[in-house]
Amino acid sequence: MQNNEAGMKGQTTMIVLVFMLILFAGLGLFLFSLAENVSQEDYMDLYVNNLLLSVMRTDTGYDDINCKSVSDIITCSFVMPDWICGDSGMRCRDIANQSLSEYIEAFELISENYRYALQITSQGFVAIDPAEGKPIELVFGDAELIDSRESKRTANYAIQKRLGGSNYNLKATLLISRRTD
Amino acid sequence: MPGRSGQSNIIEYIFMTLFVIIMIVVLIVFISWFQYTQIGMRGGNLQAERAEFLMNYMINSPYLVLENSMLDDSKLTSLLYMDDYCNNLDGIFGDDWSLEVELLTSEEGCYANCTLENYPCCGSWTFCDNRRDFNKTRNYVIPVNVFRKMSDHVELASMRVTVYAK
């Protein structure tokens, strides 16, 4: 009987010890869940929005009114893709391809750490590619990013231009996603 | 064996007491460490908020810009040559920052530090970089435009705001 009581008392002690260990471990986990991290969310939102805004307003170096700024070149690529910019001998679509990657990748943060895609869509009209007879879709950068499910940051910019007596509204969407490789 | 049973009971109580004391000490150390790291994190967040505030304010400040996020190169250059410009700017922005604007594109290939002598062929402006007594810093870069007043061109640039902890 005494041995039984001693055994039960020992078991009780062990249970109390395990219970206390679980209690303290739970307390530690609870405190960790309340831990504050240094947040970069607002900064990255500001960065992405400013990146798109600044790139769109940058002058390309061409004096041709249809090719003066990056947003002009993009509108030209959409509406008149075969337009030759000034004396360059280059189509505005080709200049857009070249300048956009150059400008966006000039920022080390993007070129080293992020994949990006810039998608241009028309608002209120449909532009048809004369060569292929299909609606024009313009994507610069990593096109796979648009439909991928990974976490992305997005910025939008409205382009409103007047070409050939008509008003055109386009939407530029910049998507960036952290590189995983 | 009552003697042995009494001894084992005493040992058991001592063991339990020691265990509880050790657990309490571990808990105190853990909470102290946790508080210490959280204070550091909070300090980091405050600096980040300060930097974001400064960036948002500077890209809209009429002392520096032509329009939102488009800095004016003539304003940047003339500001550098105001007497005691840094103290004057401290009155607006506080005294724990420095600013650097650097062109990333330049039609004329002008990237040097701006002075009254080389303007407009220059592409870099630095303000209030004399806070060397301050140790801890965080710096943040955002893309901006710089409007070249003389040539009527808009260039792409980066604006670096450094926040110092006194």
CSV table of C-alpha atoms in Angstrom, one decimal:
chain,number,residue,atom,x,y,z
A,1,MET,CA,0.0,0.0,0.0
A,2,GLN,CA,2.8,2.4,1.0
A,3,ASN,CA,4.6,1.5,-2.2
A,4,ASN,CA,1.5,2.2,-4.2
A,5,GLU,CA,1.1,5.6,-2.6
A,6,ALA,CA,4.8,6.4,-3.2
A,7,GLY,CA,4.4,5.4,-6.8
A,8,MET,CA,1.3,7.5,-7.3
A,9,LYS,CA,3.0,10.4,-5.6
A,10,GLY,CA,5.9,10.1,-8.0
A,11,GLN,CA,3.6,10.0,-11.0
A,12,THR,CA,1.8,13.1,-9.8
A,13,THR,CA,5.1,14.9,-9.4
A,14,MET,CA,6.1,14.0,-13.0
A,15,ILE,CA,2.7,15.2,-14.3
A,16,VAL,CA,3.2,18.5,-12.4
A,17,LEU,CA,6.7,18.9,-13.9
A,18,VAL,CA,5.4,18.2,-17.5
A,19,PHE,CA,2.5,20.6,-17.0
A,20,MET,CA,4.8,23.3,-15.8
A,21,LEU,CA,7.1,22.8,-18.8
A,22,ILE,CA,4.2,22.9,-21.2
A,23,LEU,CA,2.9,26.1,-19.5
A,24,PHE,CA,6.2,27.9,-19.8
A,25,ALA,CA,6.7,26.8,-23.4
A,26,GLY,CA,3.2,28.0,-24.2
A,27,LEU,CA,3.9,31.3,-22.6
A,28,GLY,CA,7.1,31.6,-24.7
A,29,LEU,CA,5.2,30.9,-27.9
A,30,PHE,CA,2.5,33.4,-27.0
A,31,LEU,CA,5.1,36.1,-26.5
A,32,PHE,CA,6.8,35.3,-29.8
A,33,SER,CA,3.4,35.6,-31.5
A,34,LEU,CA,3.2,39.2,-30.2
A,35,ALA,CA,6.7,40.1,-31.4
A,36,GLU,CA,7.0,43.2,-33.6
A,37,ASN,CA,9.0,43.1,-36.8
A,38,VAL,CA,10.5,46.0,-38.7
A,39,SER,CA,7.9,46.7,-41.4
A,40,GLN,CA,8.8,47.5,-45.0
A,41,GLU,CA,5.3,47.4,-46.4
A,42,ASP,CA,4.7,51.1,-46.6
A,43,TYR,CA,8.2,51.8,-48.0
A,44,MET,CA,7.8,49.2,-50.7
A,45,ASP,CA,4.4,50.5,-51.7
A,46,LEU,CA,5.9,54.0,-52.0
A,47,TYR,CA,8.8,52.6,-54.0
A,48,VAL,CA,6.8,50.7,-56.5
A,49,ASN,CA,4.3,53.6,-57.1
A,50,ASN,CA,7.1,56.1,-57.5
A,51,LEU,CA,9.0,53.8,-59.8
A,52,LEU,CA,6.1,53.5,-62.2
A,53,LEU,CA,5.3,57.2,-62.0
A,54,SER,CA,8.9,58.3,-62.5
A,55,VAL,CA,9.6,55.9,-65.4
A,56,MET,CA,6.4,57.0,-67.2
A,57,ARG,CA,7.4,60.6,-67.1
A,58,THR,CA,11.0,60.2,-68.1
A,59,ASP,CA,12.1,61.7,-71.4
A,60,THR,CA,13.4,59.2,-73.9
A,61,GLY,CA,15.7,61.7,-75.7
A,62,TYR,CA,13.6,61.8,-78.9
A,63,ASP,CA,12.1,65.1,-79.8
A,64,ASP,CA,9.3,63.5,-81.9
A,65,ILE,CA,6.1,64.4,-80.1
A,66,ASN,CA,4.9,60.8,-80.3
A,67,CYS,CA,8.1,59.5,-78.7
A,68,LYS,CA,9.1,62.2,-76.2
A,69,SER,CA,8.4,60.5,-72.9
A,70,VAL,CA,8.1,56.9,-72.0
A,71,SER,CA,4.3,57.2,-71.7
A,72,ASP,CA,4.3,58.7,-75.2
A,73,ILE,CA,6.3,55.8,-76.5
A,74,ILE,CA,3.9,53.3,-74.8
A,75,THR,CA,0.9,55.0,-76.4
A,76,CYS,CA,2.6,55.0,-79.7
A,77,SER,CA,3.4,51.3,-79.3
A,78,PHE,CA,-0.2,50.6,-78.7
A,79,VAL,CA,-1.9,52.8,-81.2
A,80,MET,CA,0.8,53.2,-84.0
A,81,PRO,CA,3.3,50.4,-83.3
A,82,ASP,CA,5.1,50.9,-86.7
A,83,TRP,CA,5.7,54.6,-86.2
A,84,ILE,CA,9.3,55.5,-86.7
A,85,CYS,CA,10.5,57.9,-84.0
A,86,GLY,CA,12.2,60.9,-85.5
A,87,ASP,CA,15.5,60.1,-87.3
A,88,SER,CA,16.2,57.1,-85.2
A,89,GLY,CA,15.0,54.6,-87.8
A,90,MET,CA,13.5,52.6,-85.0
A,91,ARG,CA,9.8,51.8,-84.4
A,92,CYS,CA,8.3,53.1,-81.2
A,93,ARG,CA,7.6,49.5,-80.1
A,94,ASP,CA,11.2,48.6,-80.3
A,95,ILE,CA,12.3,51.8,-78.4
A,96,ALA,CA,9.7,51.0,-75.7
A,97,ASN,CA,11.1,47.5,-75.3
A,98,GLN,CA,14.7,48.8,-75.0
A,99,SER,CA,14.1,51.9,-72.8
A,100,LEU,CA,11.7,50.3,-70.2
A,101,SER,CA,14.0,47.5,-69.2
A,102,GLU,CA,16.9,50.0,-69.1
A,103,TYR,CA,15.1,52.4,-66.8
A,104,ILE,CA,13.5,49.9,-64.5
A,105,GLU,CA,16.7,47.8,-64.1
A,106,ALA,CA,18.7,51.0,-63.4
A,107,PHE,CA,17.4,50.6,-59.8
A,108,GLU,CA,19.6,48.1,-58.0
A,109,LEU,CA,16.8,47.1,-55.6
A,110,ILE,CA,14.7,45.9,-58.6
A,111,SER,CA,17.5,44.4,-60.8
A,112,GLU,CA,19.0,42.4,-57.9
A,113,ASN,CA,16.0,41.3,-55.8
A,114,TYR,CA,12.8,41.5,-57.9
A,115,ARG,CA,11.2,40.2,-61.0
A,116,TYR,CA,9.0,42.7,-62.7
A,117,ALA,CA,6.3,43.0,-65.4
A,118,LEU,CA,4.7,46.1,-66.9
A,119,GLN,CA,1.4,45.4,-68.6
A,120,ILE,CA,-0.4,48.0,-70.8
A,121,THR,CA,-4.1,47.7,-71.3
A,122,SER,CA,-6.5,49.9,-73.2
A,123,GLN,CA,-9.4,51.6,-71.5
A,124,GLY,CA,-12.5,52.1,-73.6
A,125,PHE,CA,-11.2,50.9,-77.0
A,126,VAL,CA,-9.5,47.9,-78.6
A,127,ALA,CA,-6.3,48.3,-80.6
A,128,ILE,CA,-5.8,45.6,-83.3
A,129,ASP,CA,-2.3,44.6,-84.4
A,130,PRO,CA,-2.4,45.1,-88.3
A,131,ALA,CA,0.1,42.3,-88.8
A,132,GLU,CA,-1.7,39.6,-86.8
A,133,GLY,CA,-5.2,40.9,-86.7
A,134,LYS,CA,-5.5,40.3,-83.0
A,135,PRO,CA,-6.0,42.7,-80.1
A,136,ILE,CA,-2.7,44.2,-79.0
A,137,GLU,CA,-1.3,43.1,-75.7
A,138,LEU,CA,1.7,44.9,-74.4
A,139,VAL,CA,3.8,43.3,-71.7
A,140,PHE,CA,7.4,44.3,-70.8
A,141,GLY,CA,9.6,42.3,-68.5
A,142,ASP,CA,8.7,38.9,-67.1
A,143,ALA,CA,5.3,38.1,-68.7
A,144,GLU,CA,4.9,34.9,-66.6
A,145,LEU,CA,4.6,37.1,-63.5
A,146,ILE,CA,1.2,38.4,-64.6
A,147,ASP,CA,-0.7,35.1,-64.2
A,148,SER,CA,1.5,33.6,-61.4
A,149,ARG,CA,0.1,33.1,-58.0
A,150,GLU,CA,3.1,34.3,-56.0
A,151,SER,CA,2.9,37.4,-53.8
A,152,LYS,CA,3.2,40.6,-55.9
A,153,ARG,CA,3.2,44.3,-55.4
A,154,THR,CA,1.2,46.4,-57.9
A,155,ALA,CA,1.2,50.0,-59.0
A,156,ASN,CA,-1.1,51.5,-61.6
A,157,TYR,CA,-0.7,54.6,-63.8
A,158,ALA,CA,-3.3,56.1,-66.1
A,159,ILE,CA,-2.0,57.3,-69.5
A,160,GLN,CA,-4.2,59.8,-71.4
A,161,LYS,CA,-2.9,61.0,-74.7
A,162,ARG,CA,-4.2,62.7,-77.8
A,163,LEU,CA,-2.9,61.2,-81.1
A,164,GLY,CA,-4.2,62.0,-84.6
A,165,GLY,CA,-7.1,64.0,-83.2
A,166,SER,CA,-8.4,61.1,-81.0
A,167,ASN,CA,-8.1,60.7,-77.2
A,168,TYR,CA,-6.6,57.4,-75.9
A,169,ASN,CA,-6.8,56.1,-72.4
A,170,LEU,CA,-4.4,53.4,-71.4
A,171,LYS,CA,-3.6,51.8,-68.1
A,172,ALA,CA,-0.1,50.8,-67.1
A,173,THR,CA,0.3,48.2,-64.4
A,174,LEU,CA,3.6,47.4,-62.8
A,175,LEU,CA,3.9,44.2,-60.9
A,176,ILE,CA,7.0,43.2,-58.9
A,177,SER,CA,7.7,40.0,-57.0
A,178,ARG,CA,10.7,39.1,-55.0
A,179,ARG,CA,13.1,36.6,-56.7
A,180,THR,CA,13.2,33.2,-55.1
A,181,ASP,CA,16.2,31.9,-57.0
B,1,MET,CA,11.4,1.9,5.6
B,2,PRO,CA,10.2,5.2,7.1
B,3,GLY,CA,13.7,6.8,7.3
B,4,ARG,CA,14.3,6.3,3.6
B,5,SER,CA,10.8,7.3,2.7
B,6,GLY,CA,11.3,10.6,4.6
B,7,GLN,CA,14.7,11.2,2.9
B,8,SER,CA,13.2,10.6,-0.6
B,9,ASN,CA,10.3,13.0,0.2
B,10,ILE,CA,12.8,15.7,1.3
B,11,ILE,CA,14.9,15.2,-1.9
B,12,GLU,CA,11.7,15.3,-3.9
B,13,TYR,CA,10.6,18.6,-2.4
B,14,ILE,CA,14.1,20.1,-2.9
B,15,PHE,CA,14.1,19.0,-6.5
B,16,MET,CA,10.7,20.4,-7.1
B,17,THR,CA,11.6,23.7,-5.5
B,18,LEU,CA,14.9,24.0,-7.4
B,19,PHE,CA,13.0,23.2,-10.6
B,20,VAL,CA,10.4,25.9,-10.0
B,21,ILE,CA,13.2,28.4,-9.2
B,22,ILE,CA,15.1,27.6,-12.3
B,23,MET,CA,12.0,27.9,-14.5
B,24,ILE,CA,11.2,31.3,-13.0
B,25,VAL,CA,14.7,32.5,-13.6
B,26,VAL,CA,14.6,31.2,-17.2
B,27,LEU,CA,11.3,33.0,-17.7
B,28,ILE,CA,12.6,36.3,-16.3
B,29,VAL,CA,15.7,36.0,-18.6
B,30,PHE,CA,13.5,35.2,-21.6
B,31,ILE,CA,11.1,38.1,-21.0
B,32,SER,CA,14.0,40.5,-20.4
B,33,TRP,CA,15.6,39.4,-23.7
B,34,PHE,CA,12.3,39.6,-25.5
B,35,GLN,CA,11.7,43.2,-24.2
B,36,TYR,CA,15.2,44.2,-25.3
B,37,THR,CA,14.8,42.9,-28.8
B,38,GLN,CA,11.3,44.4,-29.1
B,39,ILE,CA,12.6,47.8,-28.1
B,40,GLY,CA,15.2,47.5,-30.8
B,41,MET,CA,12.5,46.5,-33.3
B,42,ARG,CA,10.3,49.4,-32.2
B,43,GLY,CA,13.2,51.8,-32.7
B,44,GLY,CA,13.8,50.4,-36.2
B,45,ASN,CA,10.1,50.9,-37.0
B,46,LEU,CA,10.1,54.5,-35.7
B,47,GLN,CA,13.2,55.2,-37.9
B,48,ALA,CA,11.4,53.7,-40.9
B,49,GLU,CA,8.3,55.8,-40.2
B,50,ARG,CA,10.5,58.9,-39.9
B,51,ALA,CA,12.2,58.1,-43.2
B,52,GLU,CA,8.9,57.5,-45.0
B,53,PHE,CA,7.5,60.8,-43.6
B,54,LEU,CA,10.6,62.6,-44.8
B,55,MET,CA,10.5,61.1,-48.2
B,56,ASN,CA,6.8,61.8,-48.7
B,57,TYR,CA,7.3,65.4,-47.5
B,58,MET,CA,10.4,66.0,-49.6
B,59,ILE,CA,8.8,64.7,-52.9
B,60,ASN,CA,6.0,67.3,-52.4
B,61,SER,CA,8.0,70.2,-50.8
B,62,PRO,CA,7.8,73.4,-52.9
B,63,TYR,CA,11.4,74.1,-51.9
B,64,LEU,CA,12.6,71.1,-54.0
B,65,VAL,CA,10.0,70.1,-56.5
B,66,LEU,CA,8.2,71.3,-59.6
B,67,GLU,CA,5.4,68.8,-59.1
B,68,ASN,CA,4.8,65.6,-57.1
B,69,SER,CA,8.0,63.4,-57.2
B,70,MET,CA,9.6,65.7,-59.8
B,71,LEU,CA,12.5,67.6,-58.4
B,72,ASP,CA,13.6,70.9,-60.0
B,73,ASP,CA,17.3,71.0,-60.7
B,74,SER,CA,17.5,74.8,-60.4
B,75,LYS,CA,15.9,74.7,-57.0
B,76,LEU,CA,18.2,71.9,-55.8
B,77,THR,CA,21.3,73.7,-57.0
B,78,SER,CA,20.3,77.1,-55.6
B,79,LEU,CA,19.4,75.6,-52.3
B,80,LEU,CA,22.9,74.3,-51.9
B,81,TYR,CA,24.2,77.8,-52.1
B,82,MET,CA,21.9,79.5,-49.7
B,83,ASP,CA,23.8,80.7,-46.5
B,84,ASP,CA,23.4,78.1,-43.8
B,85,TYR,CA,20.9,76.2,-45.9
B,86,CYS,CA,21.1,73.1,-43.7
B,87,ASN,CA,20.0,74.9,-40.6
B,88,ASN,CA,17.2,76.5,-42.5
B,89,LEU,CA,16.1,73.1,-43.8
B,90,ASP,CA,16.4,71.7,-40.3
B,91,GLY,CA,13.7,74.1,-39.2
B,92,ILE,CA,11.4,72.4,-41.8
B,93,PHE,CA,12.4,68.8,-41.8
B,94,GLY,CA,14.2,68.3,-38.4
B,95,ASP,CA,17.9,67.8,-37.8
B,96,ASP,CA,18.3,64.0,-38.1
B,97,TRP,CA,18.5,63.5,-41.9
B,98,SER,CA,20.6,63.9,-45.0
B,99,LEU,CA,19.5,63.8,-48.6
B,100,GLU,CA,21.2,62.7,-51.8
B,101,VAL,CA,19.7,63.0,-55.3
B,102,GLU,CA,21.5,61.2,-58.1
B,103,LEU,CA,20.6,61.1,-61.8
B,104,LEU,CA,20.4,57.6,-63.4
B,105,THR,CA,19.8,58.9,-66.9
B,106,SER,CA,21.3,62.0,-68.5
B,107,GLU,CA,21.0,63.1,-72.1
B,108,GLU,CA,24.1,65.2,-71.8
B,109,GLY,CA,26.0,62.6,-69.8
B,110,CYS,CA,26.3,65.0,-66.8
B,111,TYR,CA,26.6,63.1,-63.5
B,112,ALA,CA,29.1,65.2,-61.5
B,113,ASN,CA,28.3,66.8,-58.1
B,114,CYS,CA,26.4,70.1,-58.8
B,115,THR,CA,28.1,73.4,-58.1
B,116,LEU,CA,27.3,76.9,-59.3
B,117,GLU,CA,30.2,76.5,-61.7
B,118,ASN,CA,29.2,73.3,-63.5
B,119,TYR,CA,25.4,73.8,-63.5
B,120,PRO,CA,23.5,72.7,-65.6
B,121,CYS,CA,25.9,70.0,-66.6
B,122,CYS,CA,25.8,68.1,-63.3
B,123,GLY,CA,23.7,65.3,-61.9
B,124,SER,CA,24.2,64.8,-58.2
B,125,TRP,CA,23.1,66.9,-55.1
B,126,THR,CA,23.9,66.2,-51.5
B,127,PHE,CA,22.3,68.0,-48.6
B,128,CYS,CA,23.2,68.0,-44.9
B,129,ASP,CA,25.7,65.1,-45.0
B,130,ASN,CA,27.6,66.5,-42.0
B,131,ARG,CA,25.9,64.5,-39.3
B,132,ARG,CA,29.0,62.5,-38.5
B,133,ASP,CA,28.4,62.5,-34.8
B,134,PHE,CA,25.4,60.3,-35.2
B,135,ASN,CA,26.0,56.6,-35.2
B,136,LYS,CA,23.0,54.6,-36.2
B,137,THR,CA,21.5,55.3,-39.6
B,138,ARG,CA,19.0,53.9,-42.0
B,139,ASN,CA,18.8,54.9,-45.5
B,140,TYR,CA,16.0,54.6,-48.0
B,141,VAL,CA,16.0,55.1,-51.8
B,142,ILE,CA,13.1,55.9,-54.0
B,143,PRO,CA,12.8,56.6,-57.7
B,144,VAL,CA,12.0,60.2,-58.6
B,145,ASN,CA,12.3,62.5,-61.7
B,146,VAL,CA,14.5,65.6,-62.0
B,147,PHE,CA,13.3,68.3,-64.3
B,148,ARG,CA,16.3,70.0,-66.1
B,149,LYS,CA,15.2,73.6,-66.4
B,150,MET,CA,17.7,74.7,-69.0
B,151,SER,CA,17.0,71.9,-71.4
B,152,ASP,CA,13.4,71.2,-70.6
B,153,HIS,CA,14.0,67.5,-70.1
B,154,VAL,CA,12.8,65.1,-67.5
B,155,GLU,CA,15.4,62.7,-66.2
B,156,LEU,CA,15.2,59.6,-64.0
B,157,ALA,CA,16.9,59.8,-60.6
B,158,SER,CA,17.1,58.1,-57.3
B,159,MET,CA,16.5,60.0,-54.0
B,160,ARG,CA,18.3,58.6,-50.9
B,161,VAL,CA,17.1,59.8,-47.5
B,162,THR,CA,19.3,58.9,-44.6
B,163,VAL,CA,17.8,59.0,-41.1
B,164,TYR,CA,20.1,59.2,-38.1
B,165,ALA,CA,19.6,58.1,-34.5
B,166,LYS,CA,21.0,60.6,-32.1
